[in-house]
Short mmCIF file of C-alpha atoms and ligand atoms in Angstrom, two decimals:
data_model
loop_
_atom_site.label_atom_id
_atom_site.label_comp_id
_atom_site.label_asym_id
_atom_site.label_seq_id
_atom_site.Cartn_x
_atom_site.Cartn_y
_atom_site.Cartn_z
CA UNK U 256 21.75 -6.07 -6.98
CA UNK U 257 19.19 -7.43 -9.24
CA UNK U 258 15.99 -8.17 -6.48
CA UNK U 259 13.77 -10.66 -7.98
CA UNK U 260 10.59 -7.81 -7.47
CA UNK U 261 12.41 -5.37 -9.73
CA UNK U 262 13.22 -8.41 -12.12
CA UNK U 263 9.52 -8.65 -12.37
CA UNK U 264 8.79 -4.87 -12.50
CA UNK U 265 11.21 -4.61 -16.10
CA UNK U 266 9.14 -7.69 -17.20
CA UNK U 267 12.10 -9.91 -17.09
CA UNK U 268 10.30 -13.78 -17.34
CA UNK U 269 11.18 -15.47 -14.29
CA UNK U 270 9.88 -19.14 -13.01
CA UNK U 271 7.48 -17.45 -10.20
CA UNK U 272 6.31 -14.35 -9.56
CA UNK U 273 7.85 -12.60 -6.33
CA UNK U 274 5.56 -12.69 -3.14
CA UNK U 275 5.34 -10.28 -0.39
CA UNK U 276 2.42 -9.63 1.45
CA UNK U 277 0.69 -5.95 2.96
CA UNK U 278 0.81 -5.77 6.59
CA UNK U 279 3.34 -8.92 6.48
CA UNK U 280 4.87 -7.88 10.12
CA UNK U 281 1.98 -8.14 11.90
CA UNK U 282 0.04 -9.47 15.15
CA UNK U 283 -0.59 -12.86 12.97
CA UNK U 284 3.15 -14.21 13.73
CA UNK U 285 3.82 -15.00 17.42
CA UNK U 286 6.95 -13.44 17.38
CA UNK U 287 5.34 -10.05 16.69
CA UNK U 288 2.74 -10.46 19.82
CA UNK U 289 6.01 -11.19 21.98
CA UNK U 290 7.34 -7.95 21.32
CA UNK U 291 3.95 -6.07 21.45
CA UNK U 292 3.71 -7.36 24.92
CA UNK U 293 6.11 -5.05 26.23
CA UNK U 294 5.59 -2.02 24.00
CA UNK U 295 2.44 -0.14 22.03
CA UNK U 296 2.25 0.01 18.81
CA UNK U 297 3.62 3.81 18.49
CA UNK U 298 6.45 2.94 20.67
CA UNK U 299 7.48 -0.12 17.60
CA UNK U 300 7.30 2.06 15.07
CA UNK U 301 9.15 5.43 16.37
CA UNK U 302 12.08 2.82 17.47
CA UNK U 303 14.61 2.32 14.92
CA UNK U 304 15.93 -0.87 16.25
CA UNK U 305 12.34 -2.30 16.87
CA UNK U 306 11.03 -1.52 13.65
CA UNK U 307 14.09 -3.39 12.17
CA UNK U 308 13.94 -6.34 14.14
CA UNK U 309 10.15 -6.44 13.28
CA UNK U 310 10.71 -5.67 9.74
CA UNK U 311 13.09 -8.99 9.42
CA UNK U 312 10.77 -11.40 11.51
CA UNK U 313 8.50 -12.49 8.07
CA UNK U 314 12.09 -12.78 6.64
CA UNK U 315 13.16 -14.78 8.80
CA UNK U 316 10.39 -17.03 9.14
CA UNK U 317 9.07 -16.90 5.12
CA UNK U 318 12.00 -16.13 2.92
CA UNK U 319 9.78 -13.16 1.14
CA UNK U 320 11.14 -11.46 -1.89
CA UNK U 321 10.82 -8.35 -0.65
CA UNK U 322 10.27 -6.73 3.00
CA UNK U 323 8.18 -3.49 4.07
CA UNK U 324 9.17 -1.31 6.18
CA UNK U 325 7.53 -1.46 9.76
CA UNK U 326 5.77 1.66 10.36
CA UNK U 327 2.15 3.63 9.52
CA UNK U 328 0.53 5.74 6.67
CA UNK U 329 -0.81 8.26 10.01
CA UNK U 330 3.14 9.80 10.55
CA UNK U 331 2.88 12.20 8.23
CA UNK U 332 0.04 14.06 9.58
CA UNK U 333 1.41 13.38 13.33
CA UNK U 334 4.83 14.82 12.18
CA UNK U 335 2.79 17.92 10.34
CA UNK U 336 1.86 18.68 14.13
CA UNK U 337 -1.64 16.02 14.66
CA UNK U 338 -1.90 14.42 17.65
CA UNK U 339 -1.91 10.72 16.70
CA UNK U 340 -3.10 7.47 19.19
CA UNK U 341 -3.67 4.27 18.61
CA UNK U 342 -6.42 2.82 20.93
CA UNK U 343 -6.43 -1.22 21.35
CA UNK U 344 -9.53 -2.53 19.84
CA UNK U 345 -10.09 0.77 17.70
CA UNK U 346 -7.32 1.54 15.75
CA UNK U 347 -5.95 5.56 14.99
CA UNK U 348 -7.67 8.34 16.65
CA UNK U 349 -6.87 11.78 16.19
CA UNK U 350 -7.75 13.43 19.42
CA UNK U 351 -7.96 17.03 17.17
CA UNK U 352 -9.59 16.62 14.04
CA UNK U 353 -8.82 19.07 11.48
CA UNK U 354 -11.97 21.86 11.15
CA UNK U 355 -13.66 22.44 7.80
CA UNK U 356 -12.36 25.77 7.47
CA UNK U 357 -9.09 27.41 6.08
CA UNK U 358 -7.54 27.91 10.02
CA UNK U 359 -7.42 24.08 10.09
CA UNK U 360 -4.81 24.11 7.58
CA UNK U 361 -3.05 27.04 9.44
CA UNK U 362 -2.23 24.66 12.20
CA UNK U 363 0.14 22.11 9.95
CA UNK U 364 3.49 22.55 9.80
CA UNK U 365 5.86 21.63 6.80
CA UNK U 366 7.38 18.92 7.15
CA UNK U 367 11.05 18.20 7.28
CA UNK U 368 11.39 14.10 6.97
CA UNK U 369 14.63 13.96 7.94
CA UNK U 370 13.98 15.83 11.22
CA UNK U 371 10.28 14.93 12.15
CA UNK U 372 10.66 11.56 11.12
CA UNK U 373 13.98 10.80 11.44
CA UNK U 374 13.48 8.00 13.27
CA UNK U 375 11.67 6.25 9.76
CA UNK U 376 15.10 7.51 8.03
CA UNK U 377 17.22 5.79 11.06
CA UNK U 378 15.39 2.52 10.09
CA UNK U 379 15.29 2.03 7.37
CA UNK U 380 19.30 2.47 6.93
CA UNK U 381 19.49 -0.49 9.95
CA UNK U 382 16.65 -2.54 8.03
CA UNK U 383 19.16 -2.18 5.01
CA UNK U 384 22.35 -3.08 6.83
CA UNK U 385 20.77 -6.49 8.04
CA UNK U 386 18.58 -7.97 4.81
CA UNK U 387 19.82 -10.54 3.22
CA UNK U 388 21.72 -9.05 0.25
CA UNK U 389 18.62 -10.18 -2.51
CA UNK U 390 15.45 -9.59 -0.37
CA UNK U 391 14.89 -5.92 -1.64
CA UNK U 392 13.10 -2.72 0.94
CA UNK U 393 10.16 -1.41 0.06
CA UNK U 394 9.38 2.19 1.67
CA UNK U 395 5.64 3.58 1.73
CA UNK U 396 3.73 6.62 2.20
CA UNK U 397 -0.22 6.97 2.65
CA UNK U 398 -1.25 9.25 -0.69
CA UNK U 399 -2.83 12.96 -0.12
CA UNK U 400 -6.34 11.78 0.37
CA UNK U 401 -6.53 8.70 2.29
CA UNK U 402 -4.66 10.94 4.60
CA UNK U 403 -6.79 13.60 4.70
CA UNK U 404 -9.93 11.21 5.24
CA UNK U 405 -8.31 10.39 8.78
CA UNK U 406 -7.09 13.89 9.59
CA UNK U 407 -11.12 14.84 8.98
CA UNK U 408 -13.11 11.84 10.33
CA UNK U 409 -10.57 11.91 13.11
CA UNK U 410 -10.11 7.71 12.66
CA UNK U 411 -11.59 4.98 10.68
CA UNK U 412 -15.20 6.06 9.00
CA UNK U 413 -17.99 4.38 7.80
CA UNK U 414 -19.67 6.51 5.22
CA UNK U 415 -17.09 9.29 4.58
CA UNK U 416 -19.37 11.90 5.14
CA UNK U 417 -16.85 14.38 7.10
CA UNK U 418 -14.27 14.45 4.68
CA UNK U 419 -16.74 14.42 1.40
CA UNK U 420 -18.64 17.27 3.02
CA UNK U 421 -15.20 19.18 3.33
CA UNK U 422 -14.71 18.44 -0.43
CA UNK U 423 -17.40 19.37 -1.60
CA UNK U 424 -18.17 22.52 0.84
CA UNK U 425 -14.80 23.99 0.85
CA UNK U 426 -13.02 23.19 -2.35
CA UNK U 427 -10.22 25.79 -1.91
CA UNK U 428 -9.43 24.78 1.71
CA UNK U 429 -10.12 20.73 0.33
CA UNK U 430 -7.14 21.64 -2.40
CA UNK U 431 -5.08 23.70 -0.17
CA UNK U 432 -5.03 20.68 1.78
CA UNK U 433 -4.30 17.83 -0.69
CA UNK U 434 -1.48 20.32 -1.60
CA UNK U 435 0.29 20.58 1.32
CA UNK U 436 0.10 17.02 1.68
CA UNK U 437 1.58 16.27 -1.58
CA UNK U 438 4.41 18.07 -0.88
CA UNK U 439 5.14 16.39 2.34
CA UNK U 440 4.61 12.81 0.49
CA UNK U 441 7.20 13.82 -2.37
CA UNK U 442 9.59 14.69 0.43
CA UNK U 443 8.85 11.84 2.64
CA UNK U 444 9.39 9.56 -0.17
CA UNK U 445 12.41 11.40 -1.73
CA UNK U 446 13.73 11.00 2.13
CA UNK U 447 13.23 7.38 2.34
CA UNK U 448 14.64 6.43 -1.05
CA UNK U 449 18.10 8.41 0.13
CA UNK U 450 18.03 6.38 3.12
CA UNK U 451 17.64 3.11 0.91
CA UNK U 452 14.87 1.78 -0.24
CA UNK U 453 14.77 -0.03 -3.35
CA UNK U 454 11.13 0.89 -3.92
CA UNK U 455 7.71 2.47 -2.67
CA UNK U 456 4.33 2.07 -2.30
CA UNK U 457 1.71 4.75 -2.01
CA UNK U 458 -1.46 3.51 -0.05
CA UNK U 459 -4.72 5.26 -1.72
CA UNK U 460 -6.87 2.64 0.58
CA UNK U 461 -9.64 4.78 0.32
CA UNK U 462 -9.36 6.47 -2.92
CA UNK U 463 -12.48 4.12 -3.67
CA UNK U 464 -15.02 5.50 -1.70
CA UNK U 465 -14.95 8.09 -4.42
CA UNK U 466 -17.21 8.59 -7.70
CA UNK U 467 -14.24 8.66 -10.93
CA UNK U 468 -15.91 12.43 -11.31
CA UNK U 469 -14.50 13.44 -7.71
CA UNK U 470 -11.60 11.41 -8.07
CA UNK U 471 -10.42 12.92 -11.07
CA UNK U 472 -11.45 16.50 -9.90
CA UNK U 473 -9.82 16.29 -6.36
CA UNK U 474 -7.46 13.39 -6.05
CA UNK U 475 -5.74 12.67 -9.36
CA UNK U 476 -4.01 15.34 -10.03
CA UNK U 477 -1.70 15.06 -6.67
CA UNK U 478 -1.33 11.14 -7.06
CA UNK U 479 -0.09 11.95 -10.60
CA UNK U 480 2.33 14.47 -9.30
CA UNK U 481 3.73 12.58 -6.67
CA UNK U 482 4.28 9.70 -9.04
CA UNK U 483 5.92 12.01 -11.41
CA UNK U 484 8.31 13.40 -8.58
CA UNK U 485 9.32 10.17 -7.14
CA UNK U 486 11.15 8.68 -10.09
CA UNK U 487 14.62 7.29 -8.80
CA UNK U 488 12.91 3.82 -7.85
CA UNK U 489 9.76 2.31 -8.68
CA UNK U 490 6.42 3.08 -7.51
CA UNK U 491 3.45 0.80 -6.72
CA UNK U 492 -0.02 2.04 -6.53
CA UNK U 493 -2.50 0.56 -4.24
CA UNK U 494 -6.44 1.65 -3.93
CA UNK U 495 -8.65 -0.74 -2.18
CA UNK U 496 -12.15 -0.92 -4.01
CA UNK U 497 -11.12 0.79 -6.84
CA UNK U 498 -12.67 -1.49 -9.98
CA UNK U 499 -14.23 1.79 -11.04
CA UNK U 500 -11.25 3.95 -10.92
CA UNK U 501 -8.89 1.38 -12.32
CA UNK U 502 -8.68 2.87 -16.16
CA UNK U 503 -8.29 6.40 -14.26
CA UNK U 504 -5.24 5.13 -12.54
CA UNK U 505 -3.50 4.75 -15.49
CA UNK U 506 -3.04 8.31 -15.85
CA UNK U 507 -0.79 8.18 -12.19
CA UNK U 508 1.01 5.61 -14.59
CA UNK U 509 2.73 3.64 -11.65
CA UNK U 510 5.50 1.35 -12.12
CA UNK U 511 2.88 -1.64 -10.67
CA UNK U 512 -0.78 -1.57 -10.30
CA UNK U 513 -1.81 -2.91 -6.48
CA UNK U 514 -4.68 -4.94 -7.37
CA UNK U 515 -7.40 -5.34 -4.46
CA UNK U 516 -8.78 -8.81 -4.32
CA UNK U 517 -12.38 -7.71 -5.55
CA UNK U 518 -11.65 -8.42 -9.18
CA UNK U 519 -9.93 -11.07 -11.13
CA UNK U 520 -7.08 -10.27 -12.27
CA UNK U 521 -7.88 -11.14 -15.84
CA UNK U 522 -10.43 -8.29 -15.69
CA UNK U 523 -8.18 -5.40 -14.32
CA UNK U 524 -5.85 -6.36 -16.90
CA UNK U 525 -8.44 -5.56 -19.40
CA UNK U 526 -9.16 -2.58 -17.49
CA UNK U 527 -5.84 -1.01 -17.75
CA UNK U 528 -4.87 -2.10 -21.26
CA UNK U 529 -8.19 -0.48 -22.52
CA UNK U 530 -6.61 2.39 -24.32
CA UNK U 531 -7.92 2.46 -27.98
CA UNK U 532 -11.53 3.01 -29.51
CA UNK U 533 -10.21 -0.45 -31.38
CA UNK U 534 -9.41 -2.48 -28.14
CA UNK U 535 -12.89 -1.14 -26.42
CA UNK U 536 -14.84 -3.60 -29.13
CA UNK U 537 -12.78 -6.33 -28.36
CA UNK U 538 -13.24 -8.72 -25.55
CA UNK U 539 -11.06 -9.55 -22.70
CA UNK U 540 -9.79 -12.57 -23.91
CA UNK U 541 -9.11 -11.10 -27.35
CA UNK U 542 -7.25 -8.25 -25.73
CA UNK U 543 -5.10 -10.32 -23.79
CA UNK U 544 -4.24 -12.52 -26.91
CA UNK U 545 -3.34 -9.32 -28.55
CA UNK U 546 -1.01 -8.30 -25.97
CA UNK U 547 -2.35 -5.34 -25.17
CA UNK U 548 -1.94 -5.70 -21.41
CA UNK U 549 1.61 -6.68 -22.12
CA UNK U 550 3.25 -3.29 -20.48
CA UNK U 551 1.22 -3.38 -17.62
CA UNK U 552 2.90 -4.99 -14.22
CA UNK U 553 0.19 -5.78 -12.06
CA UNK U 554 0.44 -7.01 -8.16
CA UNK U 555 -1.96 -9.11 -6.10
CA UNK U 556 -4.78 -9.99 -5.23
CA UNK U 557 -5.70 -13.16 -2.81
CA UNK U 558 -8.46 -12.15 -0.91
CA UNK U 559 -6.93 -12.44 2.59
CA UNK U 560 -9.61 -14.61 4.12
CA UNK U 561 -8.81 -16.95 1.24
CA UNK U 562 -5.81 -17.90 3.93
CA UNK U 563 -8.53 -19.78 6.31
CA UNK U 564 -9.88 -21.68 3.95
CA UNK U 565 -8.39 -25.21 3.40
CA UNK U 566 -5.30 -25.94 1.62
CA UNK U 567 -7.40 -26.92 -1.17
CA UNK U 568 -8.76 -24.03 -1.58
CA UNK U 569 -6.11 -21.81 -1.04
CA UNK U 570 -3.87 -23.64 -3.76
CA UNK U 571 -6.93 -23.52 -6.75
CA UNK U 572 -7.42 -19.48 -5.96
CA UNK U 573 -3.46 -18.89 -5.77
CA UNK U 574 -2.86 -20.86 -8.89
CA UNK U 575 -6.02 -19.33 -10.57
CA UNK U 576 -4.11 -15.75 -9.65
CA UNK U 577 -0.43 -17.18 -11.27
CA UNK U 578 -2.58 -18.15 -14.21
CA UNK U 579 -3.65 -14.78 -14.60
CA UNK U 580 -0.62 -12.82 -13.37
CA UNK U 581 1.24 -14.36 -16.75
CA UNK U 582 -0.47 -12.40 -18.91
CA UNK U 583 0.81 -9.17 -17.80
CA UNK U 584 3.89 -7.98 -18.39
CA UNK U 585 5.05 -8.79 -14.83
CA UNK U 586 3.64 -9.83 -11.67
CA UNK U 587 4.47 -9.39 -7.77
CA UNK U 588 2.11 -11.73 -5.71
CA UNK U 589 0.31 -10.49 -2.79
CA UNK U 590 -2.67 -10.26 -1.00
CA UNK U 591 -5.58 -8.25 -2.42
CA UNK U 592 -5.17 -6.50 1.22
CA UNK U 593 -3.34 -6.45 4.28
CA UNK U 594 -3.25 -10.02 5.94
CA UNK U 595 -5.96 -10.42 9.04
CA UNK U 596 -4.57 -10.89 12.24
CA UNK U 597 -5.71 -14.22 13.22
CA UNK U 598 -4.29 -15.58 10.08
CA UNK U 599 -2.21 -19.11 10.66
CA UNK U 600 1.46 -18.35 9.73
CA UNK U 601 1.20 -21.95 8.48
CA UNK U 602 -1.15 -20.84 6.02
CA UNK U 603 1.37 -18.38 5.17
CA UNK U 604 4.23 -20.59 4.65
CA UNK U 605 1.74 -23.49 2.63
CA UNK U 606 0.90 -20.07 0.35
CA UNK U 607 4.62 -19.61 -0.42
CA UNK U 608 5.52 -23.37 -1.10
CA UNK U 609 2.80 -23.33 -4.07
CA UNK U 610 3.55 -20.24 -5.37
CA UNK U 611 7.28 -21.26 -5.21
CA UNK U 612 6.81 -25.01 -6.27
CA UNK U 613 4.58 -23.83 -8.98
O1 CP3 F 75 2.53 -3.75 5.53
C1 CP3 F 75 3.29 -3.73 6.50
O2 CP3 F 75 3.57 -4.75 7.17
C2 CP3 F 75 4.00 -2.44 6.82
C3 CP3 F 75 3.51 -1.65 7.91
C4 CP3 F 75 2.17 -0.98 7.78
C5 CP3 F 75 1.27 -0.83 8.87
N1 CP3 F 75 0.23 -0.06 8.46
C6 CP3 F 75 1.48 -1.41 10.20
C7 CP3 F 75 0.39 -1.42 11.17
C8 CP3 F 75 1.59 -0.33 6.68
C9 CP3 F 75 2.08 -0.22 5.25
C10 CP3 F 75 0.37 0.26 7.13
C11 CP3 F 75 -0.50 1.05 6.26
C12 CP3 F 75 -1.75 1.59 6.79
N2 CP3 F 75 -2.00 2.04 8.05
C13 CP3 F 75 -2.91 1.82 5.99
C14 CP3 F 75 -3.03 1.57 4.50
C15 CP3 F 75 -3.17 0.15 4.15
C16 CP3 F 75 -4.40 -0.54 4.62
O3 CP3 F 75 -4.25 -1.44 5.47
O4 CP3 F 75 -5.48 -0.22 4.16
C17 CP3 F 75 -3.88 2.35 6.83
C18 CP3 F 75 -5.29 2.72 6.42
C19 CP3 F 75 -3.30 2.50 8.13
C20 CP3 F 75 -3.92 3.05 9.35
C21 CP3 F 75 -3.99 2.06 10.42
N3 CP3 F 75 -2.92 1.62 11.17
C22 CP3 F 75 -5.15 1.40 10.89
C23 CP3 F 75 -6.55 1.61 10.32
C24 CP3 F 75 -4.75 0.58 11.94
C25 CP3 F 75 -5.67 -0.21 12.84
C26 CP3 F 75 -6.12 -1.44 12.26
C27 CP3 F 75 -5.25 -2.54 12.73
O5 CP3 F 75 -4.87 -3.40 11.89
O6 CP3 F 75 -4.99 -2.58 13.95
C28 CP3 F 75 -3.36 0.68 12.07
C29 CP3 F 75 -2.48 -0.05 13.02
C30 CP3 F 75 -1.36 -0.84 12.45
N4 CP3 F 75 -0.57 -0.46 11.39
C31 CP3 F 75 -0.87 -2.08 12.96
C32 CP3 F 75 0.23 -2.44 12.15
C33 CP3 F 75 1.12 -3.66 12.30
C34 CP3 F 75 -1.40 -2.83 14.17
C35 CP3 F 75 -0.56 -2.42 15.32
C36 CP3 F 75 -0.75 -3.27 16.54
O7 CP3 F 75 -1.75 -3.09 17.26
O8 CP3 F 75 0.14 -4.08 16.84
#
């Protein structure tokens, strides 16, 4: 089956881009809240058939090109032995943080995905079974360090200090770390794409709170590697904030650059095709003319809150994005980030129907 995402992934032209969008099943569509009456959040996800059904609801209702599967970035380090919650109003908290210090590390387990998180394996072969045969899977995992900034800050952070003192205090234990959660990513992903996904994600969200310095001293490296491992379906790479990093990313060389929705698109093209001391005097325009961005696939990058704005307004940014998207080699629409919960599904559907019509 030839799924109009992977059409646009070999750079095959097509007469719109494929749309999906991050955090798609989600407390924005009624028929999600219904459900999340009656169980918590951890309860949806460690559910095979719930996940499903969730999974399918923005199928059902939008017609996406692709779906994603229903579950979080935080399983990895709750199957590695991390006691996970997630409070209402607050998001993840890990009620044991990991310690800076070596014995911290002591304390995870190795993970085996199809035992620990079977139940992710279990859904995603029902999710499977009951798409419609051209609306393709996409599995995820959260990469090495955006993991390891919850595992240390013990939730969401403001300024990163925990996690960048850890770096920078205890290098070794900082690798040791990163390495152990590579490992468990290449797995988890190896897992999923066994169990049927037709591609991946990896979620860097905060890979951007970095300088490139520390990100190519402590995070590269594993984001290349797992990138290199997981090779028998494409991979998407996503990084919110990360207009400084972008040229860095392309040594991860990803099937698809995730785009966040702080840049135009027209610029992180230029970004990423800037390879050669030649194309570094030229300007952006002048590259794109030249086709040097013509092997990058790109996805994104609607700034979510763009979706309560009027119709108007939605339709000039989204065609604006199209526009852009065309100069790449391919290009998946979606938002710049995951969609906000008190987003109109309306606005949702009105989103499609131009991208669609267009
Ligand atoms: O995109 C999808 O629809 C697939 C499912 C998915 C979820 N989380 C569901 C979810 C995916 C891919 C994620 C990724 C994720 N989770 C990231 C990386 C992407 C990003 O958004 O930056 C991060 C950082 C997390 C950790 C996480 N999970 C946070 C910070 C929160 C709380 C914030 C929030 O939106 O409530 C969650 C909870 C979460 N993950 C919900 C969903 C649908 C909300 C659950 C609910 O209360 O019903």
């Amino acid at each position: 089956m030839d799924y109009k995402i992977i059409k646009a992934i070999n750079g095959e032209k097509l007469d719109s881009p494929p749309i999906w969008i991050m955090r798609q099943a989600g407390r924005y569509l009624p028929e999600y809240r219904e459900i999340r009456k009656k169980y918590n959040f951890t309860e949806m996800y460690k559910n095979p058939e719930i996940a499903c059904e969730v999974t399918l609801q923005p199928i059902r209702r939008f017609g996406f090109d692709a779906s994603i599967l229903f579950s979080d970035i935080l399983v990895i380090p709750e199957a590695m032995g991390m006691d996970l919650e997630f409070i209402e109003g607050k998001g993840p908290v890990f009620k044991n943080p990991l310690l800076n210090t070596q014995d911290g590390l002591k304390l995870l387990r190795e993970i085996n995905p199809n035992e620990e998180l079977e139940y992710v394996m279990q859904a995603i072969e029902l999710i499977r079974e009951n798409l419609p045969a051209e609306t393709a899977l996409i599995g995820f995992s959260g990469a090495p360090f955006t993991l390891a900034t919850y595992m240390l800050e013990g939730g969401s952070s403001k300024n990163f200090a925990k996690i960048k003192e850890f770096m920078y205090s205890y290098p070794q234990a900082f690798h040791g770390l990163m390495d152990k959660l590579t490992v468990a990513v290449i797995a988890y992903l190896n897992a999923q794409i066994d169990s049927g996904i037709n591609l991946f994600q990896v979620f860097d969200t905060w890979a951007g709170i970095l300088t490139s310095q520390d990100y190519k001293e402590y995070v590269l490296p594993y984001t290349k590697k797992i990138f290199k491992s997981v090779n028998k379906v494409p991979g998407i790479h996503y990084a919110n904030h990360s207009y400084a990093l972008l040229e860095t990313f392309t040594e991860i060389n990803p099937d698809v650059y995730g785009v966040d929705w702080h840049l135009d698109l027209s610029l992180a093209l230029e970004k990423l095709a800037v390879r050669t001391a030649y194309s570094v005097q030229r300007t952006a325009n002048e590259k794109l003319q030249d086709g040097l961005s013509q092997d990058v696939v790109i996805q994104g990058n609607l700034d979510p809150t763009v979706l309560f704005a009027s119709e108007e307004i939605i339709k000039d940014r989204v065609l604006k994005i199209i526009e852009q998207g065309k100069m790449a080699k391919g290009h998946i629409f979606n938002l710049g980030h995951g969609i906000l919960p008190n987003t109109d599904p309306d606005k949702v559907k009105y989103l499609i129907d131009i991208i669609r019509d267009n």
